[in-house]
Short mmCIF file of C-alpha atoms in Angstrom, two decimals:
data_model
loop_
_atom_site.label_atom_id
_atom_site.label_comp_id
_atom_site.label_asym_id
_atom_site.label_seq_id
_atom_site.Cartn_x
_atom_site.Cartn_y
_atom_site.Cartn_z
CA UNK A 293 0.79 -121.57 112.34
CA UNK A 294 -0.91 -124.44 114.66
CA UNK A 295 -2.66 -126.21 111.95
CA UNK A 296 -6.54 -126.93 112.90
CA UNK A 297 -7.55 -129.34 114.75
CA UNK A 298 -9.43 -132.18 112.97
CA UNK A 299 -12.24 -134.46 113.01
CA UNK A 300 -12.96 -137.64 111.21
CA UNK A 301 -16.05 -138.63 110.92
CA UNK A 302 -18.46 -141.93 110.78
CA UNK A 303 -22.26 -141.94 110.47
CA UNK A 304 -23.99 -145.25 109.61
CA UNK A 305 -26.33 -143.92 107.39
CA UNK A 306 -24.81 -142.02 105.87
CA UNK A 307 -22.60 -144.41 104.32
CA UNK A 308 -25.20 -146.50 103.41
CA UNK A 309 -27.55 -145.48 100.29
CA UNK A 310 -30.38 -141.38 101.03
CA UNK A 311 -33.89 -142.94 101.28
CA UNK A 312 -35.14 -139.39 100.26
CA UNK A 313 -36.26 -138.53 104.35
CA UNK A 314 -33.46 -136.55 107.02
CA UNK A 315 -34.24 -138.14 110.50
CA UNK A 316 -33.91 -136.79 113.99
CA UNK A 317 -30.34 -138.64 114.24
CA UNK A 318 -28.92 -137.22 111.07
CA UNK A 319 -30.74 -134.14 111.65
CA UNK A 320 -28.99 -133.65 115.04
CA UNK A 321 -25.10 -134.84 113.07
CA UNK A 322 -25.61 -132.24 110.06
CA UNK A 323 -25.71 -129.67 112.32
CA UNK A 324 -23.37 -131.07 114.27
CA UNK A 325 -21.06 -130.66 111.16
CA UNK A 326 -21.94 -127.50 110.88
CA UNK A 327 -21.09 -125.88 114.06
CA UNK A 328 -17.93 -127.71 114.44
CA UNK A 329 -16.57 -126.83 111.08
CA UNK A 330 -18.32 -122.75 112.25
CA UNK A 331 -15.36 -123.31 115.28
CA UNK A 332 -12.04 -123.69 112.73
CA UNK A 333 -12.23 -127.64 113.28
CA UNK A 334 -11.73 -129.72 110.33
CA UNK A 335 -13.94 -132.14 109.70
CA UNK A 336 -13.75 -135.47 107.08
CA UNK A 337 -17.37 -136.66 106.69
CA UNK A 338 -17.26 -139.93 105.46
CA UNK A 339 -20.94 -140.03 103.09
CA UNK A 340 -22.89 -142.31 100.55
CA UNK A 341 -22.90 -140.79 97.01
CA UNK A 342 -26.48 -140.75 97.24
CA UNK A 343 -26.02 -137.92 100.13
CA UNK A 344 -24.05 -135.92 97.11
CA UNK A 345 -27.56 -133.21 96.73
CA UNK A 346 -28.69 -132.66 100.30
CA UNK A 347 -25.10 -132.02 101.26
CA UNK A 348 -25.02 -129.82 98.47
CA UNK A 349 -28.56 -128.49 99.96
CA UNK A 350 -27.13 -129.00 104.08
CA UNK A 351 -23.95 -126.80 103.58
CA UNK A 352 -25.08 -124.29 100.55
CA UNK A 353 -24.38 -121.38 102.85
CA UNK A 354 -22.15 -121.76 105.30
CA UNK A 355 -19.75 -118.55 104.51
CA UNK A 356 -17.13 -121.01 102.84
CA UNK A 357 -16.70 -122.40 106.18
CA UNK A 358 -17.29 -126.44 104.65
CA UNK A 359 -16.85 -130.64 105.92
CA UNK A 360 -14.25 -131.69 103.45
CA UNK A 361 -16.11 -134.65 101.90
CA UNK A 362 -16.04 -138.35 101.09
CA UNK A 363 -18.03 -140.29 99.45
CA UNK A 364 -18.41 -143.48 99.42
CA UNK A 365 -19.71 -146.72 98.21
CA UNK A 366 -21.59 -148.61 101.06
CA UNK A 367 -20.39 -152.09 99.81
CA UNK A 368 -17.95 -152.41 102.91
CA UNK A 369 -15.49 -153.85 100.92
CA UNK A 370 -15.43 -150.34 98.90
CA UNK A 371 -15.45 -148.31 102.54
CA UNK A 372 -11.73 -150.07 103.59
CA UNK A 373 -11.21 -149.67 99.69
CA UNK A 374 -11.21 -145.96 99.94
CA UNK A 375 -10.31 -145.66 103.35
CA UNK A 376 -6.15 -146.47 101.24
CA UNK A 377 -6.36 -142.55 100.92
CA UNK A 378 -6.13 -141.81 104.73
CA UNK A 379 -3.57 -144.66 104.34
CA UNK A 380 -0.64 -140.87 104.90
CA UNK A 381 -2.98 -139.03 107.32
CA UNK A 382 -3.76 -138.75 111.16
CA UNK A 383 -6.41 -136.92 112.86
CA UNK A 384 -6.31 -135.71 115.70
CA UNK A 385 -10.01 -137.35 116.87
CA UNK A 386 -12.09 -139.84 115.12
CA UNK A 387 -16.31 -139.22 115.99
CA UNK A 388 -18.28 -141.45 115.57
CA UNK A 389 -21.79 -139.92 115.16
CA UNK A 390 -23.85 -143.17 116.38
CA UNK A 391 -22.84 -147.01 117.59
CA UNK A 392 -23.16 -149.48 115.02
CA UNK A 393 -22.48 -152.90 113.66
CA UNK A 394 -21.49 -151.22 110.57
CA UNK A 395 -18.38 -149.87 112.39
CA UNK A 396 -16.82 -152.50 113.55
CA UNK A 397 -15.38 -153.89 110.91
CA UNK A 398 -14.35 -149.97 109.64
CA UNK A 399 -13.46 -149.13 113.78
CA UNK A 400 -10.34 -152.07 113.84
CA UNK A 401 -8.62 -151.29 110.19
CA UNK A 402 -8.55 -147.29 111.35
CA UNK A 403 -7.47 -148.37 114.86
CA UNK A 404 -4.84 -150.60 112.64
CA UNK A 405 -4.15 -147.46 110.20
CA UNK A 406 -3.24 -145.29 113.10
CA UNK A 407 -6.19 -143.02 111.69
CA UNK A 408 -6.04 -140.91 115.22
CA UNK A 409 -5.00 -141.34 118.23
CA UNK A 410 -8.33 -140.53 120.50
CA UNK A 411 -12.27 -142.58 119.95
CA UNK A 412 -15.32 -139.83 120.19
CA UNK A 413 -18.86 -141.77 120.63
CA UNK A 414 -21.52 -140.56 120.49
CA UNK A 415 -23.86 -143.32 121.71
CA UNK A 416 -27.56 -143.04 120.47
CA UNK A 417 -28.37 -146.51 121.28
CA UNK A 418 -27.36 -149.70 122.66
CA UNK A 419 -23.87 -151.04 121.54
CA UNK A 420 -23.29 -154.61 120.56
CA UNK A 421 -21.23 -156.92 122.48
CA UNK A 422 -19.13 -156.62 119.01
CA UNK A 423 -19.08 -153.43 118.78
CA UNK A 424 -17.98 -152.95 122.72
CA UNK A 425 -14.88 -155.03 122.03
CA UNK A 426 -13.98 -153.07 118.60
CA UNK A 427 -13.90 -149.96 120.53
CA UNK A 428 -12.02 -151.66 122.88
CA UNK A 429 -9.15 -151.75 120.76
CA UNK A 430 -9.35 -148.18 121.01
CA UNK A 431 -7.51 -147.61 124.69
CA UNK A 432 -8.54 -143.55 124.33
CA UNK A 433 -12.16 -143.97 124.10
CA UNK A 434 -14.68 -140.89 124.59
CA UNK A 435 -18.73 -142.21 125.77
CA UNK A 436 -21.51 -139.08 125.40
CA UNK A 437 -24.68 -141.49 125.75
CA UNK A 438 -27.88 -140.32 125.02
CA UNK A 439 -29.20 -142.37 128.32
CA UNK A 440 -28.14 -143.36 131.64
CA UNK A 441 -28.49 -147.80 129.93
CA UNK A 442 -27.00 -146.66 127.37
CA UNK A 443 -23.54 -145.51 129.77
CA UNK A 444 -24.20 -148.57 132.03
CA UNK A 445 -23.56 -150.49 128.99
CA UNK A 446 -20.78 -149.02 128.36
CA UNK A 447 -19.54 -149.10 131.50
CA UNK A 448 -19.75 -152.42 132.45
CA UNK A 449 -17.44 -153.15 129.25
CA UNK A 450 -14.46 -151.09 131.57
CA UNK A 451 -14.89 -148.22 129.34
CA UNK A 452 -14.02 -145.43 132.55
CA UNK A 453 -14.68 -141.67 129.46
CA UNK A 454 -18.76 -142.02 130.77
CA UNK A 455 -21.47 -139.88 130.77
CA UNK A 456 -24.64 -138.59 130.01
CA UNK A 457 -24.63 -135.61 127.94
CA UNK A 458 -27.25 -135.18 124.53
CA UNK A 459 -30.50 -132.45 123.88
CA UNK A 460 -31.72 -129.79 121.29
CA UNK A 461 -28.98 -128.88 118.97
CA UNK A 462 -31.23 -126.44 117.25
CA UNK A 463 -33.11 -124.90 120.68
CA UNK A 464 -33.94 -121.48 119.69
CA UNK A 465 -35.64 -122.59 116.74
CA UNK A 466 -39.01 -124.07 119.65
CA UNK A 467 -40.13 -121.37 121.83
CA UNK A 468 -43.78 -121.45 122.86
CA UNK A 469 -46.69 -118.63 120.36
CA UNK A 470 -46.40 -115.00 121.32
CA UNK A 471 -49.87 -115.29 122.23
CA UNK A 472 -53.19 -117.49 122.54
CA UNK A 473 -54.64 -119.67 119.96
CA UNK A 474 -58.11 -119.22 119.19
CA UNK A 475 -59.38 -122.48 118.34
CA UNK A 476 -62.35 -123.88 118.61
CA UNK A 477 -60.54 -127.52 119.48
CA UNK A 478 -57.93 -128.43 121.76
CA UNK A 479 -54.71 -129.94 119.95
CA UNK A 480 -53.60 -132.71 120.12
CA UNK A 481 -50.27 -134.34 117.92
CA UNK A 482 -48.07 -137.05 117.93
CA UNK A 483 -44.60 -135.88 116.31
CA UNK A 484 -42.12 -137.61 114.55
CA UNK A 485 -41.05 -140.90 112.33
CA UNK A 486 -45.08 -142.61 113.07
CA UNK A 487 -44.75 -145.66 110.30
CA UNK A 488 -43.36 -147.30 112.90
CA UNK A 489 -45.63 -149.83 115.23
CA UNK A 490 -43.66 -149.06 118.48
CA UNK A 491 -44.89 -145.35 117.75
CA UNK A 492 -47.43 -146.19 119.48
CA UNK A 493 -50.07 -144.86 117.44
CA UNK A 494 -52.47 -147.67 117.28
CA UNK A 495 -52.79 -146.75 121.43
CA UNK A 496 -53.49 -142.94 120.86
CA UNK A 497 -56.05 -143.95 118.76
CA UNK A 498 -57.58 -145.87 120.66
CA UNK A 499 -57.98 -143.49 123.51
CA UNK A 500 -59.15 -141.04 120.36
CA UNK A 501 -62.30 -143.09 120.02
CA UNK A 502 -63.47 -144.25 123.34
CA UNK A 503 -63.38 -140.76 124.29
CA UNK A 504 -67.86 -139.58 125.56
CA UNK A 505 -69.00 -137.63 121.70
CA UNK A 506 -69.19 -134.35 123.81
CA UNK A 507 -64.85 -134.63 124.27
CA UNK A 508 -64.36 -135.71 120.70
CA UNK A 509 -65.74 -132.00 119.34
CA UNK A 510 -63.83 -129.80 120.99
CA UNK A 511 -60.35 -131.95 120.63
CA UNK A 512 -58.25 -133.04 117.52
CA UNK A 513 -55.58 -135.56 116.93
CA UNK A 514 -52.77 -135.08 114.83
CA UNK A 515 -49.93 -137.89 113.23
CA UNK A 516 -47.47 -136.11 112.15
CA UNK A 517 -46.32 -137.63 109.93
CA UNK A 518 -46.12 -141.10 107.73
CA UNK A 519 -44.34 -141.88 104.66
CA UNK A 520 -48.56 -142.99 103.64
CA UNK A 521 -50.40 -141.76 105.50
CA UNK A 522 -53.21 -143.74 106.75
CA UNK A 523 -56.86 -142.53 107.09
CA UNK A 524 -59.60 -142.51 110.20
CA UNK A 525 -62.99 -142.34 109.90
CA UNK A 526 -63.47 -140.41 112.65
CA UNK A 527 -63.52 -136.79 112.13
CA UNK A 528 -61.21 -135.00 113.97
CA UNK A 529 -57.80 -137.25 113.11
CA UNK A 530 -56.43 -135.95 111.54
CA UNK A 531 -52.51 -137.47 109.14
CA UNK A 532 -50.01 -135.41 107.41
CA UNK A 533 -47.65 -136.66 105.52
CA UNK A 534 -43.28 -136.49 106.28
CA UNK A 535 -43.35 -132.73 107.42
CA UNK A 536 -39.99 -131.32 106.25
CA UNK A 537 -38.25 -130.27 109.40
CA UNK A 538 -38.23 -126.37 108.62
CA UNK A 539 -42.02 -126.45 109.24
CA UNK A 540 -41.48 -128.69 112.75
CA UNK A 541 -41.31 -125.79 115.24
CA UNK A 542 -44.24 -123.72 113.53
CA UNK A 543 -46.37 -126.77 113.36
CA UNK A 544 -45.74 -127.63 117.31
CA UNK A 545 -46.69 -123.95 117.69
CA UNK A 546 -50.22 -124.36 117.04
CA UNK A 547 -50.67 -126.93 119.30
CA UNK A 548 -52.05 -127.95 123.07
CA UNK A 549 -50.71 -130.87 123.81
CA UNK A 550 -48.08 -132.93 123.22
CA UNK A 551 -48.19 -136.92 123.49
CA UNK A 552 -45.23 -139.49 123.02
CA UNK A 553 -47.24 -142.55 123.18
CA UNK A 554 -43.84 -145.13 122.49
CA UNK A 555 -43.43 -148.65 123.27
CA UNK A 556 -40.84 -150.38 124.71
CA UNK A 557 -40.44 -153.20 121.78
CA UNK A 558 -37.19 -154.10 123.14
CA UNK A 559 -36.04 -154.32 119.68
CA UNK A 560 -36.91 -151.23 119.31
CA UNK A 561 -37.04 -148.49 121.73
CA UNK A 562 -36.55 -145.00 121.82
CA UNK A 563 -33.38 -143.90 123.10
CA UNK A 564 -33.95 -139.73 123.83
CA UNK A 565 -37.29 -139.48 122.22
CA UNK A 566 -35.81 -134.98 120.34
CA UNK A 567 -39.57 -134.59 119.10
CA UNK A 568 -41.17 -135.15 123.24
CA UNK A 569 -37.70 -132.62 123.96
CA UNK A 570 -38.49 -130.16 121.23
CA UNK A 571 -42.46 -129.86 122.39
CA UNK A 572 -40.69 -129.29 125.89
CA UNK A 573 -39.23 -126.77 124.56
CA UNK A 574 -42.32 -125.10 122.42
CA UNK A 575 -43.26 -125.46 125.76
CA UNK A 576 -45.90 -127.80 125.25
CA UNK A 577 -47.59 -129.71 127.92
CA UNK A 578 -46.38 -133.96 127.46
CA UNK A 579 -48.76 -136.83 127.86
CA UNK A 580 -46.37 -140.22 127.82
CA UNK A 581 -45.85 -143.42 128.18
CA UNK A 582 -45.18 -145.25 131.65
CA UNK A 583 -40.89 -145.56 129.63
CA UNK A 584 -37.71 -144.89 131.44
CA UNK A 585 -36.60 -142.89 128.55
CA UNK A 586 -39.87 -140.96 128.54
CA UNK A 587 -40.58 -140.46 132.69
CA UNK A 588 -37.18 -138.62 133.73
CA UNK A 589 -38.07 -136.05 131.19
CA UNK A 590 -40.97 -135.38 133.81
CA UNK A 591 -40.30 -136.42 136.46
CA UNK A 592 -39.58 -133.32 138.03
CA UNK A 593 -43.10 -132.02 136.89
CA UNK A 594 -43.70 -130.90 132.81
CA UNK A 595 -46.61 -133.39 131.80
CA UNK A 596 -48.31 -136.88 132.85
CA UNK A 597 -47.41 -140.42 132.65
CA UNK A 598 -50.33 -143.39 131.39
CA UNK A 599 -49.92 -146.75 131.26
CA UNK A 600 -52.66 -147.84 129.06
CA UNK A 601 -55.21 -147.09 126.42
CA UNK A 602 -57.61 -145.90 129.26
CA UNK A 603 -55.98 -143.72 130.88
CA UNK A 604 -54.46 -142.07 128.53
CA UNK A 605 -58.93 -141.49 127.93
CA UNK A 606 -58.69 -140.20 131.17
CA UNK A 607 -55.34 -137.70 130.56
CA UNK A 608 -57.18 -136.37 127.16
CA UNK A 609 -60.08 -135.52 128.38
CA UNK A 610 -58.72 -134.22 132.32
CA UNK A 611 -56.33 -131.93 129.89
CA UNK A 612 -59.42 -130.98 127.10
CA UNK A 613 -60.83 -129.46 130.18
CA UNK A 614 -58.76 -127.77 132.04
CA UNK A 615 -55.96 -125.04 129.89
CA UNK A 616 -54.83 -124.00 133.34
CA UNK A 617 -53.17 -126.81 134.33
CA UNK A 618 -52.06 -127.34 130.41
CA UNK A 619 -50.25 -123.48 130.86
CA UNK A 620 -48.29 -124.53 133.56
CA UNK A 621 -47.04 -128.21 132.81
CA UNK A 622 -46.33 -126.52 129.54
CA UNK A 623 -44.38 -124.07 131.43
CA UNK A 624 -42.99 -126.33 133.77
CA UNK A 625 -42.07 -128.72 130.82
CA UNK A 626 -40.11 -125.94 128.71
CA UNK A 627 -38.35 -124.56 131.74
CA UNK A 628 -37.32 -128.44 132.70
CA UNK A 629 -36.03 -128.38 128.44
CA UNK A 630 -33.57 -125.38 128.50
CA UNK A 631 -32.34 -126.67 131.72
CA UNK A 632 -31.44 -130.14 131.22
CA UNK A 633 -31.99 -130.92 127.48
CA UNK A 634 -30.23 -128.25 125.22
CA UNK A 635 -27.32 -129.00 123.18
CA UNK A 636 -23.97 -126.71 123.46
CA UNK A 637 -21.77 -127.43 120.71
CA UNK A 638 -18.54 -125.74 123.45
CA UNK A 639 -19.46 -127.55 125.87
CA UNK A 640 -19.37 -130.38 124.30
CA UNK A 641 -15.73 -130.58 122.71
CA UNK A 642 -13.77 -128.66 124.97
CA UNK A 643 -15.29 -131.40 128.20
CA UNK A 644 -15.38 -134.92 125.06
CA UNK A 645 -13.96 -133.84 121.83
CA UNK A 646 -10.88 -131.80 122.86
CA UNK A 647 -10.71 -132.07 126.65
CA UNK A 648 -8.16 -129.54 128.37
CA UNK A 649 -6.07 -132.66 128.55
CA UNK A 650 -5.80 -133.65 125.73
CA UNK A 651 -2.26 -133.57 124.00
CA UNK A 652 -2.44 -132.23 120.57
CA UNK A 653 -0.39 -134.82 118.70
CA UNK A 654 -0.92 -133.35 115.42
CA UNK A 655 -3.03 -134.41 111.89
CA UNK A 656 -1.94 -134.07 108.81
#
């Protein structure tokens, strides 16, 4: 009987202490691990011991198909010590769930141990020079990046097997409401980890504050979510504490418009925006800041673009007063998201993780 295909999975957040909240990339990677083991692929997951309770929650309904869990400390020396247990083991693929400087030493050590013949990287962020140097040790590397900017970084560094491929992994949870909302307000929302200044909440609040009084009375701004929600004097601005992932789809189905005001602050920036695509899948028109990674998602329709506070204010007025425009843009947004931004794990496995030309060297 042929051995299972096997994957050693690394994710930079998973080898750090759990902070009490799981966000976009971590949720994506947990779902990916679930779907890989459901396809009878053996997955070994390195994870900090503080995630133990979360692991039990994530994999409690997997019908006996669970990843192999190896708990580690966040101390790099202790992680390397933990790798000794792999000294006689081999995997078919090393799968890195993101790029990270914290992986540089690990990548080098795992290459020296010949832990796997290939490495697949899902790149959510731009790589540093140090990461690229360590990754080059793995001559058989495939990179799957969330946008073309990241792809170009790897190609310039000499990597050949590089592609843009990413999307919402649980897209079936995000769908439009069956019947129109009957609300006295037009509900605008901003979704994400809004404690970070670069998410641009201040821009949206300024735009809402500048609305004419007759428009203010007709619309509401929902800001979801914060670790410590701020307070605003405006009665048409509502803030939310952290939303659990299970509540997000229904939250979006109660909205009329999504605003994505994220700024490019060079060090901190959006590289994909799962929240934006979740809104598009829900059939919401999206209003985005003039940042390439956002505007490219609506280059065929589905939303509107602003470059400053006054432009955003004008768009809010327009969408408040034009329900038919909201519907038309929302339909187009959903169409684009379904066509371009839905993750398919079978496609990922067949084209990137274990492509047809993959030579199975066996695992132990």
